[in-house]
Amino acid sequence: MESMKLSRLLCRAKLWFSCRSLSSSIARSQRATARKEEFRSRVAAGPHLKDFVNPVPVAPDPSSVEDDDDLPHYITDSPSLIYNKVYFETYGCQMNVNDTEIAWSILQKSGYIRVNSATEADAILLVTCSIREKAEQTIWNRLKQLAFMKQKRGKSQGPLKIGLLGCMAERLKEEILQREKAVDILAGPDAYRDLPRLLSVAESGQQAANVLLSLDETYADVMPVQTSSNSISSFVSIMRGCNNMCTYCIVPFTRGRERSRPVHSILEEVRMLSSQGVKEVTLLGQNVNSYCDTSAVQFPTTETSPLSRGFSTIYKPRQGGLHFVDLLDQVSRIDPEMRIRFTSPHPKDFPDEVLHLIRERHNICKQIHIPAQSGSSRVLEAMRRGYTREAYIDLVQNMREHIPGVSLSSDFITGFCQETEEDHQQTLSLLREVSYNAAFLFAYSMRKKTKAFHRMNDNVPPEVKKRRLEELIAVFREEAEKVNQRAVGSTQLVLVEGVSKRSSSDLCGRNDGNTKVVFHDHSIASNSLENDVRARPGDYVLVKIISSSSQSLRGRFLGLANLQSSPAYS
Ligand code: SAH
Ligand code: SF4
Ligand code: F3S
């Protein structure tokens, strides 16, 4: 009876689907009702890791001792983790990098230790991506290696647990547990708070999963732990999920509905990063510029319309609340020496107010990512992007008028369902017309569940996709080379990141437009200081550009600078 009630409770709480034997050890005494009620509420909230490891009997409270088996013996307040070393491997987009820090922050609070190599770990957690078939294939291959490693593990080390986190866990759910028996836990992007419990269930020898998506989880109260303590740049998640439902894209299915993190928690994190000396923050989300914190005090916003001209959405834009422009304004006021970037925005949400703010605020980088996906209006409609080629080009012109010298980057998919040679030529011509500083170019990969999978025909042969992709890359490079060539002779403000990968005698960093700048690491005489000056990671420096390629700029170190008093480029 008791165990049936408990399993119903567990079902209602919808916390897991694979924890079968938990209830069997609950004491049956009728006289301990009050303590059992307490226990039930603890179970409904999900037992803690400490509830499963080192099953030390609870020290009896002399005033309430009635009989010995009143209490479940695995509940104890003295945690003692035996297999507590976790190792993270992160795949996919920046959201996953940020999520890894969130997951780690949660596990750290539960007593776990993070290790830097898979061989030292008791649990290996893969933070996965599903965006294209290839991303998932990488994980399947890695799981094979890990299954082998698990088998070979010596008894003295204890069992190795393998966890699959993130988008692939969400997309494939229990299919993964059936296909790869070595996997012990699954946690979708909204289930990271449940990780300590999932790991503890796995510890008891069972598979455990939580792939429930949430309407409101933003991990607002979980401060991500920066992986590197001397980090110069940092990502701050401002929203999660996506409502756009582009017909090719799996993200709305793996990350769920769009929700914005409350503004106060974002500001708190940026302040904390500023106090730690972080010099550049990138606001992160799948659709950052549709940010809307409806819980915030409503500002008398002057925004004309949340939608850019010529753009539409499949959902009703929210009125009221605190919008992206307000957030960007507040974030950029925190530290005048901190650069602010954001990614990924959607072209539909660029009201003029956002562009004005970018132009006016010295520390918001004059660099915008505007994913086009295709240059053909016919394909854009099939993709359900909510704009035509013409509307996109108008937006680019508007950006260039508002923000002279703005750097633009984009994403493109080639070989989408029924893309013709003519459509492809339109994409090449858009690449030429806009001349992006950076572009992420992909061959279309059909994803189950998407509208394209259900309703369209993935009829562009793989070799044609490959050829078109190569053509896109070639045209992009040609244009980027010209863009970078124009920077030769200018002086750029560069945030130094560290030693160049190619040569230990060079330093590298990024300019305002996010292009890599490399320069020789040496001391120079300073006009205002007695000693010579030398650039270090985290410094803003002035660099005179002397040569360029399609990917980077090379220059001469002119001296130290700061963000407030130096123009981004001259
Ligand atoms: N929310 C962001 C990024 C989403 S994923 C945005 O809308 O821009 C990053 C990029 O992956 C997308 O911009 C798109 O270019 C690409 N992508 C998404 N689904 C894909 C698919 N099924 N095949 C190939 N590329 C895809
Ligand atoms: Fe995917 Fe489109 Fe959402 Fe970007 S905007 S995450 S491409 S559905
Ligand atoms: Fe991949 Fe998920 Fe990011 S599918 S691209 S990790 S949102």
XYZ file of C-alpha atoms in Angstrom, residues 3-397:
395
model
C 4.805 1.727 -1.671
C 1.909 2.204 -4.130
C 1.081 5.569 -2.600
C 4.673 6.559 -2.844
C 5.017 5.587 -6.460
C 1.860 7.590 -7.273
C 3.403 10.527 -5.483
C 6.519 10.125 -7.539
C 4.515 9.950 -10.746
C 2.598 13.097 -9.833
C 5.761 14.931 -8.994
C 7.014 13.766 -12.434
C 10.541 13.690 -11.224
C 11.851 10.534 -12.758
C 10.863 7.499 -14.708
C 13.497 5.043 -13.752
C 13.837 4.735 -10.020
C 11.980 1.583 -9.172
C 12.990 0.262 -5.827
C 13.218 3.397 -3.738
C 10.032 2.850 -1.744
C 10.718 -0.682 -0.545
C 12.722 0.287 2.499
C 10.227 2.745 3.994
C 9.199 1.793 7.513
C 5.601 0.724 7.944
C 4.895 1.783 11.457
C 1.521 3.479 11.882
C 2.829 5.497 14.839
C 5.376 7.464 12.855
C 2.896 9.316 10.631
C 4.368 12.748 11.165
C 7.872 11.665 10.277
C 6.620 9.799 7.239
C 4.823 12.927 6.028
C 8.100 14.758 6.232
C 9.785 11.949 4.388
C 7.141 12.036 1.652
C 7.687 15.716 1.051
C 11.432 15.102 0.852
C 10.868 12.378 -1.702
C 8.483 14.544 -3.717
C 11.225 17.130 -3.919
C 13.597 14.352 -4.929
C 15.960 12.689 -2.470
C 19.434 14.073 -2.176
C 22.608 12.248 -3.046
C 23.420 11.975 0.625
C 20.203 9.960 0.983
C 21.758 7.134 -0.982
C 25.423 6.938 -0.231
C 26.976 5.648 2.939
C 23.741 4.434 4.518
C 24.544 5.385 8.070
C 21.499 4.931 10.334
C 20.133 8.194 11.663
C 21.153 8.893 15.215
C 17.941 8.455 17.224
C 16.360 11.480 18.828
C 15.807 10.208 22.432
C 12.546 12.110 22.756
C 10.971 10.409 19.789
C 12.410 6.931 19.660
C 9.597 4.472 19.251
C 10.866 1.607 17.219
C 13.918 1.036 15.148
C 12.382 0.675 11.735
C 10.469 3.939 11.790
C 12.919 5.579 9.459
C 14.263 4.803 6.071
C 17.840 3.928 6.858
C 19.345 5.679 3.899
C 18.299 9.133 5.064
C 21.097 10.864 6.844
C 22.206 14.416 7.295
C 25.860 13.536 7.204
C 26.809 13.419 3.561
C 29.775 11.333 2.619
C 30.392 11.069 -1.084
C 32.510 8.164 -2.120
C 32.407 8.353 -5.899
C 32.301 12.101 -6.256
C 34.685 13.087 -9.031
C 32.954 14.415 -12.125
C 34.379 15.191 -15.508
C 32.500 17.317 -18.069
C 32.859 17.179 -21.829
C 31.024 19.930 -23.671
C 29.816 19.805 -27.275
C 27.646 22.164 -29.351
C 26.951 25.838 -28.941
C 27.860 28.452 -26.330
C 24.616 27.711 -24.508
C 26.105 24.333 -23.682
C 29.320 25.922 -22.436
C 27.233 28.077 -20.124
C 25.021 25.128 -19.126
C 28.111 23.137 -18.192
C 28.978 25.875 -15.716
C 25.423 25.797 -14.340
C 25.457 21.993 -13.999
C 28.837 22.175 -12.321
C 27.666 24.875 -9.915
C 24.775 22.605 -8.873
C 26.986 19.547 -8.386
C 29.662 21.498 -6.555
C 27.079 22.527 -3.950
C 26.261 18.854 -3.457
C 29.847 17.993 -2.647
C 31.209 16.864 -6.002
C 34.746 17.544 -7.154
C 35.541 18.449 -10.749
C 38.486 16.700 -12.375
C 40.335 17.556 -15.563
C 40.607 14.140 -17.131
C 38.131 11.393 -17.891
C 40.421 8.732 -16.423
C 40.293 10.303 -12.945
C 36.504 10.590 -12.904
C 33.797 8.566 -11.185
C 31.194 10.134 -13.463
C 31.717 11.411 -16.992
C 29.064 13.869 -18.111
C 28.714 14.711 -21.795
C 26.862 17.965 -22.503
C 25.514 17.197 -25.955
C 24.191 18.811 -29.127
C 21.576 17.659 -31.667
C 21.657 20.439 -34.178
C 22.942 18.280 -37.049
C 23.318 14.530 -37.558
C 27.097 14.857 -37.371
C 26.930 16.415 -33.890
C 25.040 13.363 -32.632
C 27.303 10.908 -34.439
C 30.268 12.384 -32.562
C 28.508 11.560 -29.287
C 27.608 7.986 -30.312
C 31.257 7.400 -31.179
C 32.382 8.868 -27.887
C 29.881 6.695 -26.006
C 31.424 3.593 -27.569
C 34.839 4.607 -26.244
C 33.400 5.355 -22.824
C 31.528 2.033 -22.695
C 34.854 0.303 -23.316
C 36.537 2.412 -20.632
C 33.744 1.522 -18.201
C 34.193 -2.191 -18.866
C 37.936 -2.067 -18.407
C 37.821 -0.091 -15.198
C 39.580 -1.735 -12.292
C 37.488 -2.778 -9.269
C 39.558 -0.619 -6.904
C 38.401 2.518 -8.708
C 34.700 1.826 -8.163
C 32.079 1.902 -10.898
C 32.270 4.525 -13.636
C 29.016 6.342 -14.350
C 28.215 7.936 -17.691
C 25.749 10.772 -18.068
C 24.300 12.326 -21.185
C 23.172 15.905 -20.656
C 21.691 18.563 -22.908
C 19.976 18.599 -26.273
C 20.642 15.020 -27.386
C 19.311 13.658 -24.087
C 16.197 15.749 -24.647
C 15.721 14.753 -28.287
C 16.210 11.005 -27.967
C 15.137 10.431 -24.372
C 14.944 6.758 -23.340
C 15.975 5.626 -26.830
C 19.528 6.411 -25.693
C 19.257 4.161 -22.636
C 18.064 1.313 -24.828
C 20.648 1.838 -27.542
C 23.663 2.390 -25.309
C 23.467 0.439 -22.071
C 26.595 2.109 -20.754
C 24.637 5.335 -20.189
C 23.514 5.677 -16.563
C 21.875 9.054 -16.505
C 20.035 11.376 -18.850
C 19.343 15.018 -18.067
C 17.660 17.439 -20.476
C 18.598 21.154 -20.538
C 15.936 22.065 -17.953
C 16.791 19.246 -15.528
C 20.218 20.193 -14.227
C 18.928 20.916 -10.732
C 18.066 17.246 -10.562
C 21.610 16.081 -11.343
C 22.637 15.242 -7.749
C 19.585 13.026 -7.410
C 20.058 11.399 -10.807
C 23.686 10.629 -9.975
C 22.684 9.153 -6.658
C 20.126 6.882 -8.327
C 22.831 5.801 -10.760
C 25.077 5.142 -7.795
C 22.577 2.549 -6.641
C 23.010 0.732 -9.949
C 19.966 1.943 -11.868
C 19.530 4.120 -14.924
C 17.918 7.458 -14.134
C 16.508 10.193 -16.309
C 14.854 13.564 -16.213
C 14.083 15.051 -19.593
C 11.183 17.277 -18.614
C 11.141 20.687 -20.234
C 10.066 23.637 -18.173
C 8.102 26.764 -18.975
C 9.982 28.898 -16.503
C 13.382 27.394 -15.612
C 16.108 29.991 -16.207
C 18.550 28.902 -13.456
C 18.322 32.538 -12.374
C 19.568 31.740 -8.881
C 22.399 29.444 -10.006
C 25.530 31.475 -10.542
C 27.571 29.606 -13.115
C 31.080 28.728 -11.953
C 33.627 30.098 -14.385
C 35.840 27.307 -15.632
C 38.881 29.508 -15.656
C 39.333 31.909 -12.766
C 41.418 34.384 -14.801
C 38.865 34.539 -17.591
C 38.831 37.740 -19.624
C 35.601 37.038 -21.477
C 32.475 35.462 -20.139
C 29.044 34.371 -21.365
C 25.915 35.312 -19.456
C 22.726 33.487 -20.278
C 19.763 35.884 -20.524
C 17.072 33.639 -21.936
C 16.414 30.005 -22.772
C 14.397 28.146 -25.388
C 12.972 29.359 -28.661
C 9.430 29.936 -29.993
C 10.354 30.530 -33.606
C 9.978 27.011 -34.944
C 12.068 27.471 -38.078
C 11.071 24.426 -40.092
C 14.565 22.882 -40.170
C 15.497 23.392 -36.529
C 15.490 21.001 -33.580
C 16.220 23.640 -30.925
C 12.583 24.420 -29.982
C 12.162 20.679 -29.296
C 15.338 20.257 -27.295
C 15.283 23.523 -25.378
C 11.557 24.158 -25.123
C 9.620 27.394 -24.930
C 11.282 30.751 -24.813
C 11.642 32.320 -21.352
C 13.672 35.250 -20.123
C 15.829 35.313 -17.047
C 14.818 38.072 -14.615
C 16.814 41.230 -15.179
C 18.004 41.588 -11.576
C 19.735 38.212 -11.692
C 21.469 39.061 -14.990
C 22.680 42.382 -13.596
C 23.907 40.677 -10.442
C 25.954 38.191 -12.462
C 27.454 40.911 -14.671
C 28.389 42.953 -11.564
C 30.032 39.888 -10.065
C 31.998 39.257 -13.272
C 33.073 42.895 -13.386
C 34.359 42.658 -9.811
C 36.354 39.570 -10.840
C 38.050 41.549 -13.605
C 36.137 40.098 -16.571
C 36.507 42.543 -19.463
C 33.979 41.249 -21.958
C 30.522 39.811 -21.492
C 28.447 38.174 -24.217
C 24.728 38.004 -23.506
C 23.603 34.586 -24.553
C 20.406 32.915 -25.752
C 18.757 31.326 -28.789
C 16.921 34.526 -29.590
C 18.441 37.177 -27.350
C 16.781 40.226 -28.839
C 13.286 38.947 -28.137
C 14.240 39.129 -24.441
C 11.283 40.237 -22.333
C 11.228 40.133 -18.551
C 7.533 40.389 -17.773
C 8.209 40.258 -14.033
C 10.214 43.492 -14.110
C 8.746 46.903 -13.405
C 7.512 48.128 -16.722
C 9.617 50.864 -18.241
C 7.933 53.607 -20.250
C 9.586 52.122 -23.339
C 9.922 54.314 -26.393
C 10.297 51.324 -28.666
C 8.285 51.791 -31.843
C 7.509 48.141 -32.491
C 9.303 45.056 -31.248
C 9.454 43.838 -34.850
C 11.815 45.225 -37.458
C 10.195 46.468 -40.672
C 9.174 43.710 -43.094
C 9.449 40.940 -40.480
C 6.834 38.693 -38.960
C 6.596 36.022 -36.277
C 4.475 32.942 -35.840
C 3.706 34.029 -32.272
C 2.328 37.263 -30.852
C 5.153 39.577 -29.737
C 4.834 40.381 -26.041
C 3.860 43.877 -25.063
C 5.004 45.412 -21.787
C 7.768 44.105 -19.581
C 11.419 44.949 -19.850
C 12.762 44.498 -23.374
C 16.177 43.724 -24.834
C 17.004 47.388 -25.404
C 16.396 48.142 -21.698
C 18.466 45.151 -20.627
C 21.335 46.112 -22.944
C 21.184 49.654 -21.596
C 21.368 48.507 -17.971
C 24.052 45.865 -18.538
C 26.286 48.286 -20.421
C 26.083 50.856 -17.587
C 27.589 48.463 -15.027
C 31.229 48.797 -15.987
C 32.423 51.332 -18.571
C 35.567 49.224 -19.089
C 33.600 46.076 -19.933
C 32.761 45.277 -23.544
C 29.265 43.971 -24.196
C 28.300 41.634 -27.055
C 25.248 39.453 -27.630
C 24.428 36.273 -29.545
C 22.305 34.918 -31.177
C 19.764 37.499 -32.163
C 17.014 36.981 -34.754
C 16.756 39.536 -37.583
C 13.093 40.149 -36.752
C 13.789 41.815 -33.382
C 15.944 44.815 -34.277
C 13.921 47.965 -33.593
C 15.812 51.203 -34.277
C 16.150 51.818 -30.525
C 18.519 48.842 -30.237
C 20.620 50.200 -33.103
C 20.702 53.713 -31.549
C 21.876 52.276 -28.256
C 24.628 50.239 -29.936
C 25.849 53.352 -31.732
C 25.783 55.572 -28.679
C 27.128 53.356 -25.941
C 30.921 53.200 -26.169
C 31.198 49.732 -24.580
C 28.567 47.922 -26.683
C 30.568 46.432 -29.534
C 29.681 47.598 -33.021
C 29.289 44.019 -34.115
C 26.019 42.249 -34.892
C 25.256 38.651 -35.755
C 22.278 38.514 -38.126
C 21.652 34.905 -39.196
C 20.265 35.022 -42.741
C 20.107 31.227 -43.418
C 19.411 31.774 -47.124
C 19.494 34.505 -49.785
C 16.387 33.207 -51.550
C 12.970 34.493 -50.456
C 11.409 31.235 -51.616
C 13.692 29.171 -49.360
C 13.311 31.653 -46.486
C 9.564 31.135 -46.667
C 9.989 27.347 -46.646
C 12.282 27.767 -43.642
C 9.604 29.929 -41.957
C 12.117 32.639 -41.123
C 9.540 35.454 -41.243
C 11.328 37.704 -43.760
C 12.226 38.039 -47.398
C 15.644 38.647 -48.920
C 14.586 42.275 -49.502
C 13.543 42.835 -45.866
C 16.858 41.354 -44.728
C 18.857 43.621 -47.050
C 16.855 46.654 -45.828
C 17.756 45.685 -42.265
C 21.452 45.438 -43.154
C 21.301 48.908 -44.755
